GROMACS .gro file of C-alpha atoms in nm:
model
  185
    1UNK     CA    1   7.418   9.749   6.395
    2UNK     CA    2   7.629   9.548   6.147
    3UNK     CA    3   7.817   9.332   6.394
    4UNK     CA    4   8.136   9.415   6.570
    5UNK     CA    5   8.324   9.154   6.360
    6UNK     CA    6   8.251   9.350   6.043
    7UNK     CA    7   8.377   9.680   6.157
    8UNK     CA    8   8.740   9.781   6.148
    9UNK     CA    9   8.870  10.104   6.344
   10UNK     CA   10   9.198  10.288   6.247
   11UNK     CA   11   9.380  10.533   6.450
   12UNK     CA   12   9.747  10.649   6.413
   13UNK     CA   13   9.816  10.675   6.804
   14UNK     CA   14   9.879  10.328   6.953
   15UNK     CA   15   9.778  10.457   7.310
   16UNK     CA   16   9.441  10.536   7.187
   17UNK     CA   17   9.395  10.218   7.021
   18UNK     CA   18   9.500  10.036   7.334
   19UNK     CA   19   9.274  10.250   7.549
   20UNK     CA   20   8.987  10.177   7.323
   21UNK     CA   21   9.063   9.789   7.349
   22UNK     CA   22   9.101   9.823   7.731
   23UNK     CA   23   8.760   9.997   7.743
   24UNK     CA   24   8.597   9.695   7.558
   25UNK     CA   25   8.545   9.837   7.203
   26UNK     CA   26   8.451   9.510   7.033
   27UNK     CA   27   8.543   9.594   6.668
   28UNK     CA   28   8.882   9.512   6.517
   29UNK     CA   29   9.113   9.803   6.596
   30UNK     CA   30   9.442   9.869   6.419
   31UNK     CA   31   9.719  10.127   6.445
   32UNK     CA   32   9.756  10.274   6.104
   33UNK     CA   33   9.800  10.606   5.926
   34UNK     CA   34   9.483  10.670   5.756
   35UNK     CA   35   9.659  10.877   5.503
   36UNK     CA   36   9.847  10.543   5.393
   37UNK     CA   37   9.538  10.310   5.441
   38UNK     CA   38   9.683   9.931   5.397
   39UNK     CA   39   9.390   9.721   5.308
   40UNK     CA   40   9.337   9.502   5.015
   41UNK     CA   41   9.127   9.627   4.723
   42UNK     CA   42   8.740   9.621   4.729
   43UNK     CA   43   8.699   9.498   5.105
   44UNK     CA   44   8.476   9.781   5.274
   45UNK     CA   45   8.107   9.858   5.210
   46UNK     CA   46   8.142  10.174   5.368
   47UNK     CA   47   8.424  10.406   5.514
   48UNK     CA   48   8.340  10.670   5.781
   49UNK     CA   49   8.582  10.970   5.836
   50UNK     CA   50   8.482  11.225   6.096
   51UNK     CA   51   8.676  11.557   6.099
   52UNK     CA   52   9.007  11.407   6.053
   53UNK     CA   53   9.100  11.408   5.674
   54UNK     CA   54   9.237  11.765   5.715
   55UNK     CA   55   9.499  11.620   5.945
   56UNK     CA   56   9.617  11.339   5.711
   57UNK     CA   57   9.926  11.351   5.533
   58UNK     CA   58   9.753  11.399   5.271
   59UNK     CA   59   9.389  11.411   5.229
   60UNK     CA   60   9.452  11.304   4.857
   61UNK     CA   61   9.638  10.993   4.975
   62UNK     CA   62   9.364  10.888   5.212
   63UNK     CA   63   9.099  10.949   4.931
   64UNK     CA   64   9.287  10.731   4.693
   65UNK     CA   65   9.330  10.456   4.948
   66UNK     CA   66   8.983  10.472   5.055
   67UNK     CA   67   8.859  10.454   4.705
   68UNK     CA   68   9.082  10.133   4.648
   69UNK     CA   69   8.949   9.973   4.959
   70UNK     CA   70   8.587  10.036   4.877
   71UNK     CA   71   8.375   9.766   4.698
   72UNK     CA   72   8.217   9.901   4.398
   73UNK     CA   73   7.895  10.084   4.500
   74UNK     CA   74   8.057  10.144   4.857
   75UNK     CA   75   8.045  10.482   5.016
   76UNK     CA   76   8.290  10.706   5.187
   77UNK     CA   77   8.108  10.931   5.440
   78UNK     CA   78   8.299  11.224   5.578
   79UNK     CA   79   8.269  11.559   5.773
   80UNK     CA   80   8.565  11.787   5.691
   81UNK     CA   81   8.697  12.123   5.759
   82UNK     CA   82   8.849  12.397   5.521
   83UNK     CA   83   9.071  12.655   5.678
   84UNK     CA   84   9.070  13.021   5.556
   85UNK     CA   85   9.447  13.063   5.593
   86UNK     CA   86   9.765  12.894   5.696
   87UNK     CA   87   9.830  13.154   5.953
   88UNK     CA   88   9.864  13.007   6.310
   89UNK     CA   89   9.792  12.655   6.171
   90UNK     CA   90  10.046  12.412   6.286
   91UNK     CA   91  10.182  12.226   5.971
   92UNK     CA   92  10.239  11.914   6.141
   93UNK     CA   93   9.888  11.901   6.265
   94UNK     CA   94   9.722  12.062   5.965
   95UNK     CA   95   9.952  11.966   5.646
   96UNK     CA   96   9.956  12.249   5.399
   97UNK     CA   97   9.885  12.018   5.110
   98UNK     CA   98   9.537  11.967   5.256
   99UNK     CA   99   9.461  12.353   5.200
  100UNK     CA  100   9.120  12.377   4.998
  101UNK     CA  101   9.008  12.720   4.867
  102UNK     CA  102   8.683  12.612   4.697
  103UNK     CA  103   8.412  12.343   4.689
  104UNK     CA  104   8.494  12.279   4.327
  105UNK     CA  105   8.855  12.243   4.434
  106UNK     CA  106   8.746  11.989   4.685
  107UNK     CA  107   8.548  11.778   4.442
  108UNK     CA  108   8.836  11.778   4.207
  109UNK     CA  109   9.054  11.618   4.479
  110UNK     CA  110   8.795  11.345   4.496
  111UNK     CA  111   8.804  11.321   4.116
  112UNK     CA  112   9.191  11.274   4.129
  113UNK     CA  113   9.149  11.016   4.384
  114UNK     CA  114   8.915  10.798   4.162
  115UNK     CA  115   8.567  10.910   4.247
  116UNK     CA  116   8.324  11.021   3.972
  117UNK     CA  117   8.223  11.383   4.065
  118UNK     CA  118   7.867  11.295   3.972
  119UNK     CA  119   7.871  11.047   4.267
  120UNK     CA  120   8.023  11.313   4.522
  121UNK     CA  121   7.779  11.498   4.723
  122UNK     CA  122   7.904  11.789   4.925
  123UNK     CA  123   7.684  11.983   5.172
  124UNK     CA  124   7.819  12.283   5.346
  125UNK     CA  125   7.711  12.282   5.733
  126UNK     CA  126   7.919  12.572   5.858
  127UNK     CA  127   7.627  12.781   5.949
  128UNK     CA  128   7.412  12.498   6.042
  129UNK     CA  129   7.642  12.323   6.273
  130UNK     CA  130   7.987  12.422   6.338
  131UNK     CA  131   7.951  12.803   6.411
  132UNK     CA  132   7.658  12.758   6.635
  133UNK     CA  133   7.836  12.464   6.829
  134UNK     CA  134   8.147  12.672   6.872
  135UNK     CA  135   7.963  12.986   6.970
  136UNK     CA  136   7.758  12.768   7.219
  137UNK     CA  137   8.102  12.639   7.370
  138UNK     CA  138   8.226  12.985   7.396
  139UNK     CA  139   7.913  13.093   7.581
  140UNK     CA  140   7.937  12.812   7.827
  141UNK     CA  141   8.305  12.906   7.873
  142UNK     CA  142   8.189  13.274   7.955
  143UNK     CA  143   8.372  13.422   7.668
  144UNK     CA  144   8.075  13.629   7.582
  145UNK     CA  145   7.933  13.871   7.839
  146UNK     CA  146   7.559  13.870   7.944
  147UNK     CA  147   7.472  14.163   7.733
  148UNK     CA  148   7.563  13.996   7.420
  149UNK     CA  149   7.422  13.638   7.525
  150UNK     CA  150   7.091  13.822   7.615
  151UNK     CA  151   7.126  14.082   7.306
  152UNK     CA  152   6.990  14.133   6.967
  153UNK     CA  153   7.019  13.875   6.689
  154UNK     CA  154   7.279  14.109   6.539
  155UNK     CA  155   7.499  14.133   6.857
  156UNK     CA  156   7.486  13.732   6.862
  157UNK     CA  157   7.566  13.723   6.491
  158UNK     CA  158   7.864  13.934   6.550
  159UNK     CA  159   7.971  13.714   6.848
  160UNK     CA  160   7.939  13.397   6.618
  161UNK     CA  161   8.161  13.575   6.361
  162UNK     CA  162   8.417  13.640   6.630
  163UNK     CA  163   8.427  13.264   6.712
  164UNK     CA  164   8.442  13.161   6.340
  165UNK     CA  165   8.727  13.402   6.281
  166UNK     CA  166   8.915  13.285   6.569
  167UNK     CA  167   8.895  12.932   6.473
  168UNK     CA  168   9.036  13.015   6.114
  169UNK     CA  169   8.776  12.784   5.951
  170UNK     CA  170   8.608  12.871   5.628
  171UNK     CA  171   8.371  12.594   5.595
  172UNK     CA  172   8.263  12.262   5.739
  173UNK     CA  173   8.117  11.998   5.516
  174UNK     CA  174   7.945  11.672   5.510
  175UNK     CA  175   8.041  11.448   5.198
  176UNK     CA  176   7.913  11.126   5.070
  177UNK     CA  177   8.129  10.976   4.791
  178UNK     CA  178   8.009  10.652   4.610
  179UNK     CA  179   8.256  10.438   4.430
  180UNK     CA  180   8.124  10.365   4.082
  181UNK     CA  181   7.979  10.024   4.025
  182UNK     CA  182   8.145   9.812   3.761
  183UNK     CA  183   7.825   9.868   3.543
  184UNK     CA  184   7.900  10.252   3.552
  185UNK     CA  185   7.637  10.341   3.809
   0.00000   0.00000   0.00000
């Protein structure tokens, strides 16, 4: 839509970047740790991060570097996950410094990174997207018996609760954070 020459993709795994290139992905692809973005200041109109920031070392470092790389008025659009506990969560894959306990704490991380809280919009999508999606996957994998799948809304709600509990996810969110323009808007 914007022209492949205007899109840059970043991935920490060299084999995944190489595979994307072999498959003909036409945009610029770079091996880079997104938690340590190495771009000049104010070069991007937008940054997109889909369900990855909770893996970065750290989310705060990513947000600071994304803020720096955005042009004034540029937008960071993210989907992100919060985990209920650290139990069973591999710290190398889910760094403990990324644990978030509330939406207000989450917005505070954006503010610490340089985003004005008034320009950060966070929408919880847990019950709208994540839980139904994972419950459908569990159903397709035959993890729920026929009685539950054909049962009442209460039984299906309990099954969805089981899926959510097994995932250790407290919330999923969609975020739009805009870098303040030089005129303060």
